[in-house]
Short mmCIF file of C-alpha atoms and ligand atoms in Angstrom, two decimals:
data_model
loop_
_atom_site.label_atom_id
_atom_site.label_comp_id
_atom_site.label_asym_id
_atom_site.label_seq_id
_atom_site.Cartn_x
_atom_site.Cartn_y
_atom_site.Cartn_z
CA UNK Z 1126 0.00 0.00 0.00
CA UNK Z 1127 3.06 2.16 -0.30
CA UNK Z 1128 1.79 5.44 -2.04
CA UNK Z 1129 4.60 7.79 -1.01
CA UNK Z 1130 5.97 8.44 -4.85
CA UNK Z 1131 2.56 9.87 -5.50
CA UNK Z 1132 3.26 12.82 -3.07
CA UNK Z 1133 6.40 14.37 -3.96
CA UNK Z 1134 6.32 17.81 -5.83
CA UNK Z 1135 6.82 17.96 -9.73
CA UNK Z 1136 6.65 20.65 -11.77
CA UNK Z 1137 5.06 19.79 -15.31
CA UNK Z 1138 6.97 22.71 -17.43
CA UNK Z 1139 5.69 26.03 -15.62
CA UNK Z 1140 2.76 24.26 -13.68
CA UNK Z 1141 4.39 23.84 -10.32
CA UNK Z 1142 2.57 20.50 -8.38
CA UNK Z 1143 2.35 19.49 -4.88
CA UNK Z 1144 1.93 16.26 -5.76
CA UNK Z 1145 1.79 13.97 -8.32
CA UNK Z 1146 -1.97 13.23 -8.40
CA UNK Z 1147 -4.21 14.85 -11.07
CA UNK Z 1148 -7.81 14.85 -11.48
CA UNK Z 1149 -8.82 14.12 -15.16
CA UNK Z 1150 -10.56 15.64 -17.31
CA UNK Z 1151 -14.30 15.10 -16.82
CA UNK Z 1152 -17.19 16.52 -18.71
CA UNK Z 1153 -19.94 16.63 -16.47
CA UNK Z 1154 -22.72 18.90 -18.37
CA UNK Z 1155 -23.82 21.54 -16.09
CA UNK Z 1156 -23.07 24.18 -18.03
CA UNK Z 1157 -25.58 26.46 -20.05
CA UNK Z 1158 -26.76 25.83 -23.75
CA UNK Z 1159 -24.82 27.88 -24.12
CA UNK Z 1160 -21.46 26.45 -22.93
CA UNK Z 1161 -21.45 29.21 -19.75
CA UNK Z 1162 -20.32 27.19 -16.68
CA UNK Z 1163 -23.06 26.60 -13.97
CA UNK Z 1164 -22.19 29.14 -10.39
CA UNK Z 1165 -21.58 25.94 -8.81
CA UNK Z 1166 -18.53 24.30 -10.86
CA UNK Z 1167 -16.38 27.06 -9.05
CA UNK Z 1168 -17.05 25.12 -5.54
CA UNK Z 1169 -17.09 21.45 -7.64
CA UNK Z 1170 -13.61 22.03 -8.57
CA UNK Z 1171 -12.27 23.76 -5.80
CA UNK Z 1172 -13.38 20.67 -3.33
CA UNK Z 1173 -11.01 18.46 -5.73
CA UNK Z 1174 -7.77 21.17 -5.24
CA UNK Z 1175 -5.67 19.09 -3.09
CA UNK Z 1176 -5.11 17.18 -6.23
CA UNK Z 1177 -1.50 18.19 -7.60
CA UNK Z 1178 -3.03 19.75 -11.12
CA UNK Z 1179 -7.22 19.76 -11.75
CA UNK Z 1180 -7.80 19.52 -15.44
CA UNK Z 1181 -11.37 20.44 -16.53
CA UNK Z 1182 -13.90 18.85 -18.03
CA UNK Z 1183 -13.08 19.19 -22.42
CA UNK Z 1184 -14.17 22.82 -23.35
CA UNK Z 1185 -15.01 24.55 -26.47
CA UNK Z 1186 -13.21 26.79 -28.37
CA UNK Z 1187 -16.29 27.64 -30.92
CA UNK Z 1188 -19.87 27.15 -31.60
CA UNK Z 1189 -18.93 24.59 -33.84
CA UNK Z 1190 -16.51 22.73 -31.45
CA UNK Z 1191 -19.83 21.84 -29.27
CA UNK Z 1192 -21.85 18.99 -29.90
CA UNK Z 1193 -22.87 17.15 -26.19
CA UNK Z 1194 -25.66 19.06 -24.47
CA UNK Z 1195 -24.90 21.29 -21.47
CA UNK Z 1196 -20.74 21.22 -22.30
CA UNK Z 1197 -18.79 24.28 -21.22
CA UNK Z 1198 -16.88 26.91 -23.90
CA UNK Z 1199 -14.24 29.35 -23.24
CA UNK Z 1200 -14.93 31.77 -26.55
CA UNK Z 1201 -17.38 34.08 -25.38
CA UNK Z 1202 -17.05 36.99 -22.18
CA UNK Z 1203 -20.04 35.22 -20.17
CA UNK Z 1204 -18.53 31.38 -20.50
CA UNK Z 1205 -14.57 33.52 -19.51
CA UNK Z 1206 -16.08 35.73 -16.58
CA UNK Z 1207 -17.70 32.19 -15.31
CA UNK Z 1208 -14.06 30.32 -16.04
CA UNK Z 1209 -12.44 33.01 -13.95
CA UNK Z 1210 -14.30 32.64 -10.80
CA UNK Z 1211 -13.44 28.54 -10.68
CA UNK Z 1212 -9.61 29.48 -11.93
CA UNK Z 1213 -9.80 31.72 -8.18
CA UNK Z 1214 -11.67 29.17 -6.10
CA UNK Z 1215 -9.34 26.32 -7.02
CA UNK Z 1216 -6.21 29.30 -6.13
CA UNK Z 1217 -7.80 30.08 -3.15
CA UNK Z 1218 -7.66 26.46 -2.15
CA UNK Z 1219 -3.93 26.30 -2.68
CA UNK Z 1220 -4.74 24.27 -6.60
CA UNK Z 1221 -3.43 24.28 -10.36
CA UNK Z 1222 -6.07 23.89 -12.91
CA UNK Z 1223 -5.73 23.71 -16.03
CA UNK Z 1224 -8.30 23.78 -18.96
CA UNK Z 1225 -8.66 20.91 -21.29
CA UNK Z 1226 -9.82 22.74 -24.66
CA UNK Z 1227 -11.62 20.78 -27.25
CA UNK Z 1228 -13.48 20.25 -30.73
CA UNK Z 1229 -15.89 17.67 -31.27
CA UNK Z 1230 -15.65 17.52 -34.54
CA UNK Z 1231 -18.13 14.77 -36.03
CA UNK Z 1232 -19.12 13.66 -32.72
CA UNK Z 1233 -22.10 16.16 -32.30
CA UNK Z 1234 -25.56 16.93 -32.67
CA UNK Z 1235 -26.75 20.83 -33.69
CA UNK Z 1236 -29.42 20.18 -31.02
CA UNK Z 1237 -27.11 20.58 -28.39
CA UNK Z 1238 -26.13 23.83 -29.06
CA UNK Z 1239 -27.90 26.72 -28.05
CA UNK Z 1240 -26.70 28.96 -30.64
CA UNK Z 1241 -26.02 28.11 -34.17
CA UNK Z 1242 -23.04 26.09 -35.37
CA UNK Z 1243 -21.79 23.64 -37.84
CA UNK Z 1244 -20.86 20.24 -37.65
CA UNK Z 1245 -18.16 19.58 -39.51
CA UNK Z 1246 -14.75 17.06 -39.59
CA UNK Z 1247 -11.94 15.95 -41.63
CA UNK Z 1248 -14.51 13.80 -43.72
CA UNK Z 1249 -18.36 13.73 -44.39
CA UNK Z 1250 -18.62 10.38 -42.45
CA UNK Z 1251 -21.39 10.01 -40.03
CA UNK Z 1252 -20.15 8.38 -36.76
CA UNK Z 1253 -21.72 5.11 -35.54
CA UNK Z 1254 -23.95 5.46 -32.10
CA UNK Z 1255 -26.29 7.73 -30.76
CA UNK Z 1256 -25.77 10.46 -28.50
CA UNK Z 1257 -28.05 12.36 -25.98
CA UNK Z 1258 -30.29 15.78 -26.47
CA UNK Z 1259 -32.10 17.10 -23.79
CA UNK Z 1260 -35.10 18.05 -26.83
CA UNK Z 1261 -35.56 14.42 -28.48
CA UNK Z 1262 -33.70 12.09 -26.11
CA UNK Z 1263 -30.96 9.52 -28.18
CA UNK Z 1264 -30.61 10.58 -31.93
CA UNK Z 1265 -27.87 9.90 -34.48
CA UNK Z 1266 -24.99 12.30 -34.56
CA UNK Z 1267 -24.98 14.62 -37.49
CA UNK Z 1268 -23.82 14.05 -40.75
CA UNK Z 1269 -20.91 16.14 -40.54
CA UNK Z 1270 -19.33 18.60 -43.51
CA UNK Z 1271 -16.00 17.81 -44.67
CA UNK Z 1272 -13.92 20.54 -43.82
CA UNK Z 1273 -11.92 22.51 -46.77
CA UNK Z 1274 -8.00 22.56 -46.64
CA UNK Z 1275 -8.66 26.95 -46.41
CA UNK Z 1276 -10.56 26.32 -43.33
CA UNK Z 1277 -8.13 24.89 -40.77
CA UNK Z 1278 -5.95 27.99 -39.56
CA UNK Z 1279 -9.56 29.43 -38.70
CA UNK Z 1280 -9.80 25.82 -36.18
CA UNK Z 1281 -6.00 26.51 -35.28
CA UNK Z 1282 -6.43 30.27 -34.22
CA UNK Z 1283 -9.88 29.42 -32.45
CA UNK Z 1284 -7.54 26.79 -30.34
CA UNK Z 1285 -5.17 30.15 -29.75
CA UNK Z 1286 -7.57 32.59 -28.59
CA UNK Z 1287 -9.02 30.13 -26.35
CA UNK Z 1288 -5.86 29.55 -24.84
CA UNK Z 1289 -4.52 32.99 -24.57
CA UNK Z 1290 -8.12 34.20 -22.63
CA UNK Z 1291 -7.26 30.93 -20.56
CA UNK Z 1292 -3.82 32.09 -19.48
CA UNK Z 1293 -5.31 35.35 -19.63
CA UNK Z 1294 -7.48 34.60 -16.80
CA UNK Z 1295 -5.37 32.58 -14.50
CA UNK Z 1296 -5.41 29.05 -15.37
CA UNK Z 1297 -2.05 27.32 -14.80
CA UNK Z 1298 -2.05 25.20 -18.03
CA UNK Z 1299 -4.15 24.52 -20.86
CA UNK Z 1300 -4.36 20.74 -22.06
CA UNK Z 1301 -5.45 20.89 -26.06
CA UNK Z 1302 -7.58 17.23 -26.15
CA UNK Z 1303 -6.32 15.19 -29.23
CA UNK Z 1304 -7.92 11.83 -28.10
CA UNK Z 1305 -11.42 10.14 -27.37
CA UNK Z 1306 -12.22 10.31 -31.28
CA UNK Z 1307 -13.42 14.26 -31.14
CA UNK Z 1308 -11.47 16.52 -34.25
CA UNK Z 1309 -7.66 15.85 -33.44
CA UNK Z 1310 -8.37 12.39 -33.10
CA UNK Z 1311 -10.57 12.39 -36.40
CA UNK Z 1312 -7.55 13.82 -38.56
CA UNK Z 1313 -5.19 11.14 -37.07
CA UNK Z 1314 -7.60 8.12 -37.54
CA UNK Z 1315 -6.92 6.10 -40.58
CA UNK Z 1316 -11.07 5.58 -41.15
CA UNK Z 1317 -12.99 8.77 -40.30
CA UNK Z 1318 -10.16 10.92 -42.36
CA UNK Z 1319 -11.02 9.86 -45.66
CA UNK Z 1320 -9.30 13.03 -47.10
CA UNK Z 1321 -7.08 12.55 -50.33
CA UNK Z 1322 -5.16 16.26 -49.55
CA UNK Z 1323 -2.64 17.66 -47.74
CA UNK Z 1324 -4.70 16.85 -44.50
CA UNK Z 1325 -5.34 12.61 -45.65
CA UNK Z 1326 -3.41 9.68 -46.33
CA UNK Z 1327 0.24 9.31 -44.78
CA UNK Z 1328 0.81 9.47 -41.41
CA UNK Z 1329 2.79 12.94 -42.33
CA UNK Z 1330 -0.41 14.32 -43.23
CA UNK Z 1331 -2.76 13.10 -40.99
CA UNK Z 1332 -0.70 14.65 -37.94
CA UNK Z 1333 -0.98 17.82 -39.85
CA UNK Z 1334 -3.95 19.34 -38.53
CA UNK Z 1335 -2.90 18.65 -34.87
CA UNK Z 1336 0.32 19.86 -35.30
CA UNK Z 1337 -1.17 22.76 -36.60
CA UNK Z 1338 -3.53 23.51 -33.88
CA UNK Z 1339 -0.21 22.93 -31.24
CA UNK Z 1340 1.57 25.47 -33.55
CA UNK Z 1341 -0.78 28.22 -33.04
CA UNK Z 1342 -1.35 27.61 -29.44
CA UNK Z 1343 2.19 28.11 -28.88
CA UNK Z 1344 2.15 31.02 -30.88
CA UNK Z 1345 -0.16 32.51 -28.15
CA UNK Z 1346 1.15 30.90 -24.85
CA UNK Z 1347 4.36 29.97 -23.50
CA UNK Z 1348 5.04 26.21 -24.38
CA UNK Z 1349 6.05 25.53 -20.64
CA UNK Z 1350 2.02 26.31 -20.35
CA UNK Z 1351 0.69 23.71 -22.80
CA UNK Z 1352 -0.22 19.85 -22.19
CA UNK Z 1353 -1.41 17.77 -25.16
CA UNK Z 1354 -3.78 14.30 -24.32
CA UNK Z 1355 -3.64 11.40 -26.45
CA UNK Z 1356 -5.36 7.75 -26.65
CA UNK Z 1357 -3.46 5.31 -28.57
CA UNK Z 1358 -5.53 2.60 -29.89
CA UNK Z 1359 -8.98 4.11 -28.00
CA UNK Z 1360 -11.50 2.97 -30.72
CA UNK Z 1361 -13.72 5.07 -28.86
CA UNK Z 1362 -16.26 7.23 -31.40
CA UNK Z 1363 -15.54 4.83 -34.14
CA UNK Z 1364 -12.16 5.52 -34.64
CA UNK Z 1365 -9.71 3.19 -36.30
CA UNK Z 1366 -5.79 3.70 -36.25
CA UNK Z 1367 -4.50 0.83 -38.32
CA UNK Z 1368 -1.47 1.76 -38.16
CA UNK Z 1369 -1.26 3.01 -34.53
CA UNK Z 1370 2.53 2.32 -33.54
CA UNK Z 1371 3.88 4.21 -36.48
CA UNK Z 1372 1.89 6.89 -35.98
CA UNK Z 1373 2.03 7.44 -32.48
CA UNK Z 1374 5.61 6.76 -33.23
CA UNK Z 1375 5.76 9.87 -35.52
CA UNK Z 1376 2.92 12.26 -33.66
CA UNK Z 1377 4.90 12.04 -30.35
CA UNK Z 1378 8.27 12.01 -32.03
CA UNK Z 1379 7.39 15.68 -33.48
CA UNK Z 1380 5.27 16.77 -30.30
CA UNK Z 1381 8.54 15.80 -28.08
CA UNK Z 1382 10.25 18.77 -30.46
CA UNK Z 1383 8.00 22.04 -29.03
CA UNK Z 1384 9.11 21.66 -25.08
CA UNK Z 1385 5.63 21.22 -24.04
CA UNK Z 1386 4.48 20.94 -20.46
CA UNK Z 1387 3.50 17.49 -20.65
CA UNK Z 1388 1.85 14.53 -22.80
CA UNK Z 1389 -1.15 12.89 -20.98
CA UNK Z 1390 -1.50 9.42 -22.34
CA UNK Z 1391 -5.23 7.66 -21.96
CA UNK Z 1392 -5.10 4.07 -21.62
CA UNK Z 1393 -8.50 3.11 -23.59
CA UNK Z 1394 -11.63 1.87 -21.22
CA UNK Z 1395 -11.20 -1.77 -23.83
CA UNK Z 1396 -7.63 -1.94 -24.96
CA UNK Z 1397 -8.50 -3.44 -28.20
CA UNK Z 1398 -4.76 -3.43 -29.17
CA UNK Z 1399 -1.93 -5.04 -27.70
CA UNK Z 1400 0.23 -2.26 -27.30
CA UNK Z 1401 -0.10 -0.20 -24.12
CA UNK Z 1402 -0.10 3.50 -24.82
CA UNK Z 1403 1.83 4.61 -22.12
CA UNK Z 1404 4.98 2.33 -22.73
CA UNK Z 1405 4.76 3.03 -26.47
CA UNK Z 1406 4.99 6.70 -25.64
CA UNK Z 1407 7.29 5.99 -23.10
CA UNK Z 1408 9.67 5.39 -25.69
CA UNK Z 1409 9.14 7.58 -27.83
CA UNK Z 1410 8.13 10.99 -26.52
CA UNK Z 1411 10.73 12.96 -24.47
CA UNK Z 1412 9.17 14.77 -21.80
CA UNK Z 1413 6.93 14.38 -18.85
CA UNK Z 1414 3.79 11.90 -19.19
CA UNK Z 1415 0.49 11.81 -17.14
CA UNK Z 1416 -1.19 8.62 -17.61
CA UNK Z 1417 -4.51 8.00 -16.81
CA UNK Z 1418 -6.83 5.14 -17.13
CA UNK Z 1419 -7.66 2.57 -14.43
CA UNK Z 1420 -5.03 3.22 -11.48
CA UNK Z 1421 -5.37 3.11 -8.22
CA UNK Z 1422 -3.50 5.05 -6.08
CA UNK Z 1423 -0.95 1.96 -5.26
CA UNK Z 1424 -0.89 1.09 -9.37
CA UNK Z 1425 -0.43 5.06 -10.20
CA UNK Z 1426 2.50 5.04 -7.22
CA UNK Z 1427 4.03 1.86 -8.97
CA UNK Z 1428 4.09 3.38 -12.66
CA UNK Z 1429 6.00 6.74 -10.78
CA UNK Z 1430 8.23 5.14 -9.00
CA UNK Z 1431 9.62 2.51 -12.08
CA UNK Z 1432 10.23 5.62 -14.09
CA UNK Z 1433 7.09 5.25 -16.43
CA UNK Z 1434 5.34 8.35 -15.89
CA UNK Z 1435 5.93 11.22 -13.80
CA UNK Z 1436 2.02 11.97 -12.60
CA UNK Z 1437 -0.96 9.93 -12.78
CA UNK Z 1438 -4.96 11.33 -13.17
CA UNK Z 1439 -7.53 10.03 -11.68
CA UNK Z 1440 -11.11 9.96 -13.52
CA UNK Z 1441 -14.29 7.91 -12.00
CA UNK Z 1442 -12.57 8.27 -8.87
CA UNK Z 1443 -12.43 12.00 -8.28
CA UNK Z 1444 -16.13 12.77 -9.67
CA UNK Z 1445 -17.18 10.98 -6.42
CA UNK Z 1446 -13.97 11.59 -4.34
CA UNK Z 1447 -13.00 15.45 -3.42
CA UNK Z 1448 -10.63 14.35 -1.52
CA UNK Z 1449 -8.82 11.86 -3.65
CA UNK Z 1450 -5.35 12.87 -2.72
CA UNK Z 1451 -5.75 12.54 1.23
CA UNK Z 1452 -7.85 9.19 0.21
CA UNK Z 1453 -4.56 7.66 -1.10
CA UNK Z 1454 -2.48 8.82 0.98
CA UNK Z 1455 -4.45 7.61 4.08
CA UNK Z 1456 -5.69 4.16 2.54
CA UNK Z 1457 -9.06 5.20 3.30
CA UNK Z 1458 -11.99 3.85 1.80
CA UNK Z 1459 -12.93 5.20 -1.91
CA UNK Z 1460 -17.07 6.05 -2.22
CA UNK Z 1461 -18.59 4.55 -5.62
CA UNK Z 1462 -19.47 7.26 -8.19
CA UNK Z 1463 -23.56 6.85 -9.06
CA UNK Z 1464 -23.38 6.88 -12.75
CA UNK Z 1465 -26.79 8.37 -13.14
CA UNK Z 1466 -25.76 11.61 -12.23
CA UNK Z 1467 -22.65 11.87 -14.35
CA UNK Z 1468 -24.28 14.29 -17.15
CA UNK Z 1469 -27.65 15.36 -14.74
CA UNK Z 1470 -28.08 19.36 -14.51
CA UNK Z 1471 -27.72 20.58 -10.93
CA UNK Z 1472 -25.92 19.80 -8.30
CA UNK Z 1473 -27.12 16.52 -7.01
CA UNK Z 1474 -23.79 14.03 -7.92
CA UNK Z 1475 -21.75 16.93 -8.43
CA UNK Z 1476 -20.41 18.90 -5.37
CA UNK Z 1477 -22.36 16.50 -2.77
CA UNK Z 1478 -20.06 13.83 -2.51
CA UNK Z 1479 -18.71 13.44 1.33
CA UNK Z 1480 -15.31 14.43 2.33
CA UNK Z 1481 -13.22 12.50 5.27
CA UNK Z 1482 -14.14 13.54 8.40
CA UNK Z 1483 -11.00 16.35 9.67
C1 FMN K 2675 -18.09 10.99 -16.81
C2 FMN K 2675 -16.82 11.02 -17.60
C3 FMN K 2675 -16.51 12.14 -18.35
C4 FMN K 2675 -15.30 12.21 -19.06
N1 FMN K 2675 -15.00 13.35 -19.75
C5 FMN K 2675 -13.79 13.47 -20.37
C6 FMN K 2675 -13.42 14.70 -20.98
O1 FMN K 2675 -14.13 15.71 -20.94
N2 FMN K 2675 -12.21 14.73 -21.60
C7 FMN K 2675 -11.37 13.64 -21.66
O2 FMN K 2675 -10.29 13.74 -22.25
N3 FMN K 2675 -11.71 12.49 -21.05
C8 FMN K 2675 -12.87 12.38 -20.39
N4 FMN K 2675 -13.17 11.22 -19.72
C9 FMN K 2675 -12.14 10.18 -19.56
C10 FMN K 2675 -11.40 10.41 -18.23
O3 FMN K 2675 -10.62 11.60 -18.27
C11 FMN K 2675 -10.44 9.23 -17.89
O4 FMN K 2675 -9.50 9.12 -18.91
C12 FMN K 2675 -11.19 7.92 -17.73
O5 FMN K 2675 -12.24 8.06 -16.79
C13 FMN K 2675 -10.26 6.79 -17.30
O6 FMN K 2675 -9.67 7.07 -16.04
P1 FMN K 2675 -10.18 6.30 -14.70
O7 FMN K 2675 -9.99 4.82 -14.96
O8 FMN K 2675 -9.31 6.82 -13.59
O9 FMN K 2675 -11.62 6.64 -14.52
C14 FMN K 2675 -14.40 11.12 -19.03
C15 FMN K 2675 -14.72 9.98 -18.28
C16 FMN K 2675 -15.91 9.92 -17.56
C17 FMN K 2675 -16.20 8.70 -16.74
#
């Protein structure tokens, strides 16, 4: 039960941690339709701050980039001036937090957002599944447009102005999401980028887009600032990487060149390939990993201390855990999340979860 690598401090390019423990990043969907964050995330994430780094739940950086119902955005003064008064309750509490910022991409439905957008992705390919709206319960996703090759520095700056307001307003880090099968993920996958341009085909190209998007970002924030998440082999979304060792081989070979904070490697829910992600990027990327997906705190401790990552997150655990980090370190007891209440409005399964007694 020996958790004591998880607690000594690291410092993730300028994001200076007291520990090693992050909480993940967890949509949650109490935000507006309009992608302002509800009054109550500020207390929500400022119970979890004794976590080393809080990353937030994946936020949008357009009307476009939406497509769940009730998912945050950082693009617009309302969603910023709500952003700023969680960046000071998790500072107050001693915390980092840093902002994961995403774009859906294909995954979406124009339902779910409350103004108008577009869905659109490297391809128009529909993605398999259904998804929720508040208005018409499960419906297919939308048939999404394929973007033009003139259209992607638009996507790229949107990333940059997101993260500039985010620095702009406090938060410690900002974590650009190229996994889970949402836009960066799209370009990279060998099935939903069906493109036959600059954007399609070899693994040079398909990395083109994300490297892109990093490219701008930097242009805008300091690279010390900047995390990037990946999920090797996550088939999640309907994503297919045939060729998933050479191209993580070559994605994390080029994102090891821009001195970014960190790489934050999801292990997939199913690992329906036989390479694990976080030893493949062991070897590859240089620079400091988180890895996340289905450790405990003894398991996260382990990975530290052999050298394979420096910091792990935490996901299922720290929706129904605030206080994660003392959790670990005492050995206490973990409560059970109740799934119901992972994407319910309100508070109830959100900032009620019980904290050890003092
Ligand atoms: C309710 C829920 C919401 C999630 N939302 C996000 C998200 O917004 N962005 C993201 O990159 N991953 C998201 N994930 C994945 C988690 O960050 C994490 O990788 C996953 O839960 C595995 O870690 P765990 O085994 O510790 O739970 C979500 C997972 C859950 C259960």
């Amino acid at each position: 039960m020996n958790t004591t690598s998880l607690f000594s401090p690291l410092s993730l390019g300028g994001i200076d941690m007291k520990n090693r423990i992050v909480m993940a990043p967890l949509t949650r969907s109490r935000a507006s339709t309009t992608g302002i964050p509800a009054p109550f995330a500020a207390a929500y994430y400022a119970q979890r701050a004794t976590a080393g780094l809080v990353i937030t739940e994946a936020t949008q950086i357009s009307f476009d980039a939406m497509g769940y119902c009730r998912t945050p955005g950082i693009h617009t003064p309302e969603q910023r001036a709500a952003w700023s008064k969680v960046v000071d309750a998790v500072h107050a509490k001693g915390g980092k937090i840093a902002v994961q910022l995403w774009h859906v991409g294909r995954i979406a439905s124009a339902l779910n957002r409350g103004v108008a957008g577009e869905t659109v992705a490297p391809s128009a390919v529909q993605a398999p599944g259904k998804m929720w709206t508040d208005q018409k319960g499960m419906v297919d996703h939308d048939v999404p447009r394929a973007l033009e090759e003139s259209e992607i520095p638009r996507i790229a700056a949107d990333f940059a102005a997101s993260a500039k307001a985010a620095v702009d307003l406090g938060f410690d880090g900002v974590e650009i999401h190229s996994a889970n099968g949402y836009l960066l993920h799209q370009f990279l996958s060998s099935n939903v980028n069906q493109r036959n341009d600059n954007y399609g085909g070899s693994i040079e190209n398909r990395v083109r887009m994300p490297l892109e998007v990093v490219e701008a970002v930097l242009d805008a924030v300091p690279a010390n600032r900047v995390g990037l998440r990946v999920s090797p082999g996550h088939e999640f979304n309907g994503i297919q990487e045939t060729d998933l060792e050479d191209l993580y081989a070559h994605y994390l070979a080029r994102l090891s060149g821009y001195g970014l904070a960190y790489l934050h490697v999801m292990r997939p829910f199913a690992n329906a390939s036989a390479t694990d992600p976080v030893t493949l990027a062991r070897g590859v990327y240089k620079g400091a990993i988180i890895a996340c997906g289905g450790y405990t705190g003894v398991t996260g401790a382990q990975l530290v201390s052999s050298g394979g990552a420096e910091a792990i997150a935490f996901g299922t655990n720290y929706i129904s855990n605030p206080d994660l980090a003392e959790r670990i370190k005492t050995g206490a007891a973990l409560t059970a999340p109740h799934q119901a209440t992972f994407y319910t409005p309100g508070e109830k399964g959100y900032t009620d979860y019980p904290v050890l007694a003092a």
